PDB file of N, CA and C in Angstrom:
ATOM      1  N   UNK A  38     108.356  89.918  89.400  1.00 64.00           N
ATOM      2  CA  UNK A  38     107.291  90.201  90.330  1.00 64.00           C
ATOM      3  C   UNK A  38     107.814  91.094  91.451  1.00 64.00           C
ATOM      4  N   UNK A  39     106.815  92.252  91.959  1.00 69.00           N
ATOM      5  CA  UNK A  39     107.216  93.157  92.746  1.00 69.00           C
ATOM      6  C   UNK A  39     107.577  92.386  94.008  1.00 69.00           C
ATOM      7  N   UNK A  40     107.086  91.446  94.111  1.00 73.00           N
ATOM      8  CA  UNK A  40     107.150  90.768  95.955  1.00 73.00           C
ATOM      9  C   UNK A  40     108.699  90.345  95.844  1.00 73.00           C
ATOM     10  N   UNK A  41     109.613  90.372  94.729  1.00 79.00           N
ATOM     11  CA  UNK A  41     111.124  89.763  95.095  1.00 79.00           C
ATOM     12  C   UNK A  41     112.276  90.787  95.098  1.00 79.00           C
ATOM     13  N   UNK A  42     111.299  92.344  94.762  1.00 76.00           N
ATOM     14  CA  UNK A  42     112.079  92.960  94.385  1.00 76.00           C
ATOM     15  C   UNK A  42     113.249  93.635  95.931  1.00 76.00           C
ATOM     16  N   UNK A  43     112.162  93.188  96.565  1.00 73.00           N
ATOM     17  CA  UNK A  43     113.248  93.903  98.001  1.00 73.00           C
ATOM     18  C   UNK A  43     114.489  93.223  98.468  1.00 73.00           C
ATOM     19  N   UNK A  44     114.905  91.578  96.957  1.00 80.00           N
ATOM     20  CA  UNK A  44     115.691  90.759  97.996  1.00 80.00           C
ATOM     21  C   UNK A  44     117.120  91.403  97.216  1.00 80.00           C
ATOM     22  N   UNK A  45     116.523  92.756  96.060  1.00 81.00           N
ATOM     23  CA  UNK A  45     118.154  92.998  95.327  1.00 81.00           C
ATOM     24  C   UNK A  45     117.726  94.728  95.180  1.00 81.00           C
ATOM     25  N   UNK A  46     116.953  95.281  95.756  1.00 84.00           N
ATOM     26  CA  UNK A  46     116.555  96.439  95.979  1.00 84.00           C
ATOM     27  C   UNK A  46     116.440  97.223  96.912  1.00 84.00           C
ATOM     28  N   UNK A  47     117.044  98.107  97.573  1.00 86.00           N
ATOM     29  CA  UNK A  47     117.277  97.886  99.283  1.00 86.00           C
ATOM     30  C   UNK A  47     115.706  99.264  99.492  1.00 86.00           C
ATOM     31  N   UNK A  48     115.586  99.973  98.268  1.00 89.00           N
ATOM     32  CA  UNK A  48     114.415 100.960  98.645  1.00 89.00           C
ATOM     33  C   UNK A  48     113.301  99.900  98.827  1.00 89.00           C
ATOM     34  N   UNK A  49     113.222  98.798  98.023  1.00 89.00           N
ATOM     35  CA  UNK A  49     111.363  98.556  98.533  1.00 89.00           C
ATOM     36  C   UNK A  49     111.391  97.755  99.753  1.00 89.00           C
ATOM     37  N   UNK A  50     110.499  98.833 100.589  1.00 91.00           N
ATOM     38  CA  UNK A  50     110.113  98.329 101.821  1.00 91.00           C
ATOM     39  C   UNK A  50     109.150  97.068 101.740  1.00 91.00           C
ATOM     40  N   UNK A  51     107.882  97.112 100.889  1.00 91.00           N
ATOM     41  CA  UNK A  51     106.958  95.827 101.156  1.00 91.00           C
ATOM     42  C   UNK A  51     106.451  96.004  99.752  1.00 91.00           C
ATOM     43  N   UNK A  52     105.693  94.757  99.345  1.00 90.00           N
ATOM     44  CA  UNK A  52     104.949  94.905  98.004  1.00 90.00           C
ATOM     45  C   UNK A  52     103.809  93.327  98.222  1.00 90.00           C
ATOM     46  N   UNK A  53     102.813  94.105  97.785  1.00 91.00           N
ATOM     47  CA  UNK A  53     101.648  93.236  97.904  1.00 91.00           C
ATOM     48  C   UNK A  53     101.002  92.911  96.461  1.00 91.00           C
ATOM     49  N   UNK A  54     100.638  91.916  96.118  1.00 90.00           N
ATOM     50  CA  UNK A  54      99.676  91.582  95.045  1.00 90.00           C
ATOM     51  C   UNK A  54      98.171  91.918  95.377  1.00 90.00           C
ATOM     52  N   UNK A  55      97.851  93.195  94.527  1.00 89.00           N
ATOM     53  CA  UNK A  55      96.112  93.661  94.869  1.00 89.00           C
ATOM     54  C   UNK A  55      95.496  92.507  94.028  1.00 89.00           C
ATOM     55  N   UNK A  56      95.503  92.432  92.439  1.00 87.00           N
ATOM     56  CA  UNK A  56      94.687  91.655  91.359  1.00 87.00           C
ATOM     57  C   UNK A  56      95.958  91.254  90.401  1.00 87.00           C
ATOM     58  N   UNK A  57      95.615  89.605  89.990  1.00 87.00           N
ATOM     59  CA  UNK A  57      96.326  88.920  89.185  1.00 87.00           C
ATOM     60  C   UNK A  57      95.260  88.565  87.943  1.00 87.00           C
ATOM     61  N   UNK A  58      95.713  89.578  86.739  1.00 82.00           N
ATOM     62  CA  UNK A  58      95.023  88.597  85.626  1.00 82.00           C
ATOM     63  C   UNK A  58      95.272  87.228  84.710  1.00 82.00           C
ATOM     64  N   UNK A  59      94.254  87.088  83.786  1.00 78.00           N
ATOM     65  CA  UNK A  59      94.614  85.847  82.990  1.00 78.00           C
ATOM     66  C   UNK A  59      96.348  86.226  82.485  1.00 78.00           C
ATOM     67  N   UNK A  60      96.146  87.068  81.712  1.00 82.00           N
ATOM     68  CA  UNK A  60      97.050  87.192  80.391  1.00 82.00           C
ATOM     69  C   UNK A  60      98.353  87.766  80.870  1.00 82.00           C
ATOM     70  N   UNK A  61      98.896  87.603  81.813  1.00 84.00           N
ATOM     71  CA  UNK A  61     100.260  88.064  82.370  1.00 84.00           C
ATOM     72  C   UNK A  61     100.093  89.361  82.764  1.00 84.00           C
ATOM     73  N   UNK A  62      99.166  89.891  83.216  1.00 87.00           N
ATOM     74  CA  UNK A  62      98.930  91.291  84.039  1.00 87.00           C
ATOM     75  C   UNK A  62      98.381  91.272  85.454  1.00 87.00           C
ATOM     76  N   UNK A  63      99.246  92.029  86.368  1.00 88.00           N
ATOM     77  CA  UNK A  63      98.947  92.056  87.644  1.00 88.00           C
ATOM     78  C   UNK A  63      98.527  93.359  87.901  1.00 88.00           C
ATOM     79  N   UNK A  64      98.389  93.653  89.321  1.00 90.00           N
ATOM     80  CA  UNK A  64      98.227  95.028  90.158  1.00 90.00           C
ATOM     81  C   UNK A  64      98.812  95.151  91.261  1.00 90.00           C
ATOM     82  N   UNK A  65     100.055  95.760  91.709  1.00 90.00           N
ATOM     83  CA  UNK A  65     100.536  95.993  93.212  1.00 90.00           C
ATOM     84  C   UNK A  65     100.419  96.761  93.426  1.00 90.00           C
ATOM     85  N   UNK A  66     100.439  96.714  94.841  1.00 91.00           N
ATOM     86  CA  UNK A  66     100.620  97.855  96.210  1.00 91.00           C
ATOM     87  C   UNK A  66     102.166  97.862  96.789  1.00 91.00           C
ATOM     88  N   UNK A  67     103.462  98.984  95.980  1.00 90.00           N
ATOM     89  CA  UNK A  67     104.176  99.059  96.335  1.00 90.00           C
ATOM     90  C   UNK A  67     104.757 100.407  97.058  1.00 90.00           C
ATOM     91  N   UNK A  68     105.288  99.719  98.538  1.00 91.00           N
ATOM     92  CA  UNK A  68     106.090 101.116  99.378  1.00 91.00           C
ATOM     93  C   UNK A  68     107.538 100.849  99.072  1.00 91.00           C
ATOM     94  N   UNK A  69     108.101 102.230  99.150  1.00 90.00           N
ATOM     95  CA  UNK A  69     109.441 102.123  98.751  1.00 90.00           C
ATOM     96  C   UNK A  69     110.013 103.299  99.403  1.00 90.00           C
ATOM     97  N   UNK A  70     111.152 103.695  99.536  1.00 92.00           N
ATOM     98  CA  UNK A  70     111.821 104.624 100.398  1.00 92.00           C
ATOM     99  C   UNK A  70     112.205 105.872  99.001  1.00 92.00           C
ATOM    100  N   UNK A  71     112.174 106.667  99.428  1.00 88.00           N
ATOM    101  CA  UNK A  71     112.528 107.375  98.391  1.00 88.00           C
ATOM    102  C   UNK A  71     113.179 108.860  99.024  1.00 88.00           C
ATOM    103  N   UNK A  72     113.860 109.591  98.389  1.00 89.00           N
ATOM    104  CA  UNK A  72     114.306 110.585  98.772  1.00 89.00           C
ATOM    105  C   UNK A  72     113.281 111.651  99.615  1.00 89.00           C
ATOM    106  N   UNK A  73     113.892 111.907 100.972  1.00 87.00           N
ATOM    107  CA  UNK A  73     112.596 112.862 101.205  1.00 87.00           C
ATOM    108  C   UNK A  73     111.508 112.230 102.408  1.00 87.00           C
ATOM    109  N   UNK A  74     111.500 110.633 101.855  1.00 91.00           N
ATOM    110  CA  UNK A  74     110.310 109.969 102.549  1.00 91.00           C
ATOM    111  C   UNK A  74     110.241 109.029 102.185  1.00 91.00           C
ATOM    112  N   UNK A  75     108.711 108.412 102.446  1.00 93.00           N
ATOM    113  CA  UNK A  75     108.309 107.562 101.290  1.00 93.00           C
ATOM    114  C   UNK A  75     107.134 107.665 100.791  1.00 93.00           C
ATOM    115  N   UNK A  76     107.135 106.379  99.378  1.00 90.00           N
ATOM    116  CA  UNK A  76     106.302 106.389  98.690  1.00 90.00           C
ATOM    117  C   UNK A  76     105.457 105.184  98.893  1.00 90.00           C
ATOM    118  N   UNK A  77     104.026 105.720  98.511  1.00 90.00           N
ATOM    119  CA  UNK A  77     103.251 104.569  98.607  1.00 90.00           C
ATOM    120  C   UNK A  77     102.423 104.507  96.880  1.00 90.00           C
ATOM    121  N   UNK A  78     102.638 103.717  96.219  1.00 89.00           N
ATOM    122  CA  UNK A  78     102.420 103.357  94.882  1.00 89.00           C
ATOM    123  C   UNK A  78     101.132 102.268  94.300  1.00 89.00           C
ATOM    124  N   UNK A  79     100.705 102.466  93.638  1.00 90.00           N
ATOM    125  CA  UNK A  79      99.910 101.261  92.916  1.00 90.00           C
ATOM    126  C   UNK A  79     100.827 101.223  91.730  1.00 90.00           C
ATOM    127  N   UNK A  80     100.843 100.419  91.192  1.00 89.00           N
ATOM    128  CA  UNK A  80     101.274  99.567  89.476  1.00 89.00           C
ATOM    129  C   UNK A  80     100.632  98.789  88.939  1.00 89.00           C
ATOM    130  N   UNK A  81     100.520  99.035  87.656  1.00 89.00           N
ATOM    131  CA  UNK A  81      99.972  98.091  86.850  1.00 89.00           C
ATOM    132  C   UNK A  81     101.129  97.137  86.143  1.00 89.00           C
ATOM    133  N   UNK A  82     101.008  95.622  85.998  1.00 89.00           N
ATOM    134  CA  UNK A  82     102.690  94.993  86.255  1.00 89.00           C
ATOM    135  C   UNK A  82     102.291  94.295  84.118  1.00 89.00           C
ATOM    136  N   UNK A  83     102.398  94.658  83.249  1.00 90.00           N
ATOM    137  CA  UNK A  83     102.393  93.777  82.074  1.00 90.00           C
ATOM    138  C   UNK A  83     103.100  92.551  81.723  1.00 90.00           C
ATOM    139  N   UNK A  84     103.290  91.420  81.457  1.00 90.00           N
ATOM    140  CA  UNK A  84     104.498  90.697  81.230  1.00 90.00           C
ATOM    141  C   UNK A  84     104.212  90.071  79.700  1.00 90.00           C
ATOM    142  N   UNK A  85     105.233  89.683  78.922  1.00 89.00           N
ATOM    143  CA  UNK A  85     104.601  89.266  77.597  1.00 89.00           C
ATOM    144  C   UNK A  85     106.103  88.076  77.113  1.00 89.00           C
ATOM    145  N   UNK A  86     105.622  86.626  77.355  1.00 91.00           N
ATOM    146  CA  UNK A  86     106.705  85.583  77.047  1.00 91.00           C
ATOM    147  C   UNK A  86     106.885  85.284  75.692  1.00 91.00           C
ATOM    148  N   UNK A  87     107.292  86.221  74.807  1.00 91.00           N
ATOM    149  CA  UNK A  87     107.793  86.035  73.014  1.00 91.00           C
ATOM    150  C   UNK A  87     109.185  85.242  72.882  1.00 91.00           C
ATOM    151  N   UNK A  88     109.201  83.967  73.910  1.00 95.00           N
ATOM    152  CA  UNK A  88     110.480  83.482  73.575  1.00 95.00           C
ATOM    153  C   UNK A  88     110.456  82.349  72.584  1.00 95.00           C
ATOM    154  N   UNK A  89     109.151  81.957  72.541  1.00 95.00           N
ATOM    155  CA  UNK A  89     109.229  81.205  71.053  1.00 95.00           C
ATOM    156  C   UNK A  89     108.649  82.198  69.741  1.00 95.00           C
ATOM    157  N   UNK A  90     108.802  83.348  69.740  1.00 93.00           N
ATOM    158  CA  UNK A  90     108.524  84.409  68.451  1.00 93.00           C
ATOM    159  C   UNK A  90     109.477  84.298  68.105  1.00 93.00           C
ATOM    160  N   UNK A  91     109.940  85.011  66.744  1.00 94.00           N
ATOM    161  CA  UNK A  91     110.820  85.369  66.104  1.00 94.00           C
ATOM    162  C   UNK A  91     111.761  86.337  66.699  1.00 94.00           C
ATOM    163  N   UNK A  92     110.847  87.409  67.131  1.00 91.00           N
ATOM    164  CA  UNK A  92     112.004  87.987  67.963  1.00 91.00           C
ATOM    165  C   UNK A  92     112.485  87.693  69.584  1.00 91.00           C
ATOM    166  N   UNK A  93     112.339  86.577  69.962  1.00 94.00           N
ATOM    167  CA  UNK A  93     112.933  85.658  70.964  1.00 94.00           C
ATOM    168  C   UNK A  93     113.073  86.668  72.192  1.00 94.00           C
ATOM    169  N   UNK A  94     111.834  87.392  72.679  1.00 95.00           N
ATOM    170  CA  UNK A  94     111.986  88.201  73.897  1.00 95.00           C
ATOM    171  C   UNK A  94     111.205  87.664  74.905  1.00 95.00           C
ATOM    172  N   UNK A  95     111.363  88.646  76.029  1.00 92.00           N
ATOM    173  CA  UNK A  95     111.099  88.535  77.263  1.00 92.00           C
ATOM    174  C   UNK A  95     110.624  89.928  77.750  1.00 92.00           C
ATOM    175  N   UNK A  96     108.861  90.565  77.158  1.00 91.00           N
ATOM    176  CA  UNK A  96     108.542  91.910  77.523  1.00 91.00           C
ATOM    177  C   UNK A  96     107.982  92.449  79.146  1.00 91.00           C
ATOM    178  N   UNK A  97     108.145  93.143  79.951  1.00 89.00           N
ATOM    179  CA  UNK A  97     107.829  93.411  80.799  1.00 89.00           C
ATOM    180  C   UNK A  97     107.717  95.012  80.898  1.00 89.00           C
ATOM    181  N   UNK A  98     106.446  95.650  81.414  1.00 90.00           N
ATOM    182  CA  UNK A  98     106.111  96.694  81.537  1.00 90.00           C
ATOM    183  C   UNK A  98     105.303  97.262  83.139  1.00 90.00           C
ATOM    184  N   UNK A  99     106.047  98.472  83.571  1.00 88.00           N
ATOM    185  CA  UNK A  99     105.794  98.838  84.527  1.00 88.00           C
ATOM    186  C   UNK A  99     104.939 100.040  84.517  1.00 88.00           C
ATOM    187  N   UNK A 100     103.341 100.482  84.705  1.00 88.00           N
ATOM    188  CA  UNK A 100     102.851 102.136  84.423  1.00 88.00           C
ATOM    189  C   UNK A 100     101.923 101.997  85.444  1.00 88.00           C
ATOM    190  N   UNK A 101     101.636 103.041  85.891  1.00 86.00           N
ATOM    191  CA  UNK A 101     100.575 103.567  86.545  1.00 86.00           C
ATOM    192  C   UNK A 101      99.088 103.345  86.083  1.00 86.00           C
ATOM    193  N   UNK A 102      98.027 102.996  86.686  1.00 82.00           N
ATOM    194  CA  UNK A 102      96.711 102.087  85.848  1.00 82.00           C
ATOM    195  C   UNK A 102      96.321 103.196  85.842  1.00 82.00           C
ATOM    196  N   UNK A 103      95.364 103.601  84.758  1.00 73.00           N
ATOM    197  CA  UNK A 103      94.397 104.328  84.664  1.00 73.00           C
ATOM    198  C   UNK A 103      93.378 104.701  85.364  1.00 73.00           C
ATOM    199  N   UNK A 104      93.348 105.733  86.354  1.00 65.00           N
ATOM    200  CA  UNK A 104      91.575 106.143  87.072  1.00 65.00           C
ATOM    201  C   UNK A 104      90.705 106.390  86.296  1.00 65.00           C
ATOM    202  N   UNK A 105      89.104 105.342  86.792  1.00 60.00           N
ATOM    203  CA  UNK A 105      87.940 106.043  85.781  1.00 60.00           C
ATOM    204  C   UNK A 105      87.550 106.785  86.538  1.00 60.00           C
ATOM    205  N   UNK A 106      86.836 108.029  85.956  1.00 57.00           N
ATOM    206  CA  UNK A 106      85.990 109.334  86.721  1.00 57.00           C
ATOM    207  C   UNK A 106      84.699 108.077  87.427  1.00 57.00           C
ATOM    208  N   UNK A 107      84.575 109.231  88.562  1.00 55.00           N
ATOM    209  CA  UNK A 107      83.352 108.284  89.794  1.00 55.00           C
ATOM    210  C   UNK A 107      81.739 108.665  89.125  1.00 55.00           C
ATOM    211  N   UNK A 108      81.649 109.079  89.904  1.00 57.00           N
ATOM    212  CA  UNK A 108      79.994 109.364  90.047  1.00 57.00           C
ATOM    213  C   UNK A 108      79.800 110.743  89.051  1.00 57.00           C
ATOM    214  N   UNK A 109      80.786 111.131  88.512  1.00 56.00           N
ATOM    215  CA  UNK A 109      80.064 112.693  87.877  1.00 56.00           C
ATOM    216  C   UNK A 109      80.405 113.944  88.874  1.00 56.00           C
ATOM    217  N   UNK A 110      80.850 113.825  89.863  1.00 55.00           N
ATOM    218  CA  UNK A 110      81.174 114.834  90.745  1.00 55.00           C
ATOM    219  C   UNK A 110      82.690 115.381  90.575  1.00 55.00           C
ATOM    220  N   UNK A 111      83.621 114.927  89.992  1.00 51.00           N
ATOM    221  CA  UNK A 111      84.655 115.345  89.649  1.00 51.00           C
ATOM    222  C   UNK A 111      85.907 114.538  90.639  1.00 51.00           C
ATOM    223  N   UNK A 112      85.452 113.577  91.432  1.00 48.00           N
ATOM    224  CA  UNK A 112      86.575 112.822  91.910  1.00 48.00           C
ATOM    225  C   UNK A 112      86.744 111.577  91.131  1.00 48.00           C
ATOM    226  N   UNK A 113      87.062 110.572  91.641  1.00 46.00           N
ATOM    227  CA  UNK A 113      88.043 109.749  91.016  1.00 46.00           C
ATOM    228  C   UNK A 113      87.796 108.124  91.779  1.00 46.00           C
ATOM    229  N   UNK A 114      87.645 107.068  91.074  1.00 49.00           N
ATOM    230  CA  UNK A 114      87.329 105.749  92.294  1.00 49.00           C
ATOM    231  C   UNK A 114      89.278 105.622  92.754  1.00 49.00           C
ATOM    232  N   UNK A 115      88.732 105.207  93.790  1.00 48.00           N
ATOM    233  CA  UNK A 115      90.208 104.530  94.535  1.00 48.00           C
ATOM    234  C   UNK A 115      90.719 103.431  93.541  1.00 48.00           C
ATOM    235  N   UNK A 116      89.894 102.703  92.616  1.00 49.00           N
ATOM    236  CA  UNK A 116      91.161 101.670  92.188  1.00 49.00           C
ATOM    237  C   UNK A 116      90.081 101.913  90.784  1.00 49.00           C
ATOM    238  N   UNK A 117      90.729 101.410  90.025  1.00 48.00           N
ATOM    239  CA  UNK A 117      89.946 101.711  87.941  1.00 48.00           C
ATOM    240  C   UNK A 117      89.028 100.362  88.351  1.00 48.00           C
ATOM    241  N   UNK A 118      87.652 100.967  87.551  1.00 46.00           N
ATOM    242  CA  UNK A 118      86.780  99.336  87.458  1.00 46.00           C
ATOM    243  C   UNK A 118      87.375  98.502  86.759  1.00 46.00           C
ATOM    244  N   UNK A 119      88.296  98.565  86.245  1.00 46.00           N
ATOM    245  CA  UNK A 119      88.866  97.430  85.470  1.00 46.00           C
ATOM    246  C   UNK A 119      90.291  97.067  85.202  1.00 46.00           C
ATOM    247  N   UNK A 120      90.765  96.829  85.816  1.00 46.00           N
ATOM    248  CA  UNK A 120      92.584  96.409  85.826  1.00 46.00           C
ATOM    249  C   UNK A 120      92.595  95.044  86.114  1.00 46.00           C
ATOM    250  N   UNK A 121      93.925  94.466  84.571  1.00 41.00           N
ATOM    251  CA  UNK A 121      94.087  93.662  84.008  1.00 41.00           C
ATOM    252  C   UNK A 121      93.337  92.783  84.057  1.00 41.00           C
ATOM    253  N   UNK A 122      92.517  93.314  82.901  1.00 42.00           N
ATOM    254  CA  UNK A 122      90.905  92.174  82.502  1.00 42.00           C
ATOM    255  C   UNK A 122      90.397  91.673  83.951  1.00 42.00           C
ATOM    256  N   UNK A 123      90.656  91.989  84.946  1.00 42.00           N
ATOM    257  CA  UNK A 123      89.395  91.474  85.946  1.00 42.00           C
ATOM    258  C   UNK A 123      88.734  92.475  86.379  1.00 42.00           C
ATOM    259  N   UNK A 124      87.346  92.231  86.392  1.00 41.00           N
ATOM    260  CA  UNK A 124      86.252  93.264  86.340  1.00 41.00           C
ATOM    261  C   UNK A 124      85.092  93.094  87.938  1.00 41.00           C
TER     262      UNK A 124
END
């Protein structure tokens, strides 16, 4: 989870939980220092517990959520109508 990452990460400044879904998918609001400046980020956070599968893992995925187009005018909503299944 992004909120622990600042205790072994010295770039992230703060990280907030926007939306927590059912199925091991979140949404943060992460700032972080970065060359230059900083950054201010959204993430989409995946997690997937296959430790009783066969192949005995532990999946985690970090990407950028998808924007849906707005109104038809050619901009963009501030957050996707739909990240990780909550609507």
């Amino acid at each position: 989870e992004f909120d622990l990452c600042g205790r072994y990460n010295q770039r992230i400044l703060d990280a907030q939980l926007l939306q927590r879904g059912e199925t091991g998918d979140s949404l943060w609001r992460v700032l972080k220092r970065a060359s230059g400046g900083k950054q201010d980020n959204i993430f989409h956070l995946s997690c997937l517990d296959a430790l009783d599968e066969p192949l005995g893992a532990l999946w985690i995925s970090t990407y950028a959520p998808v924007c849906q187009p707005a109104s038809g005018d050619g901009s963009f909503d501030r957050e996707p109508s739909e990240v990780c299944g909550v609507t």
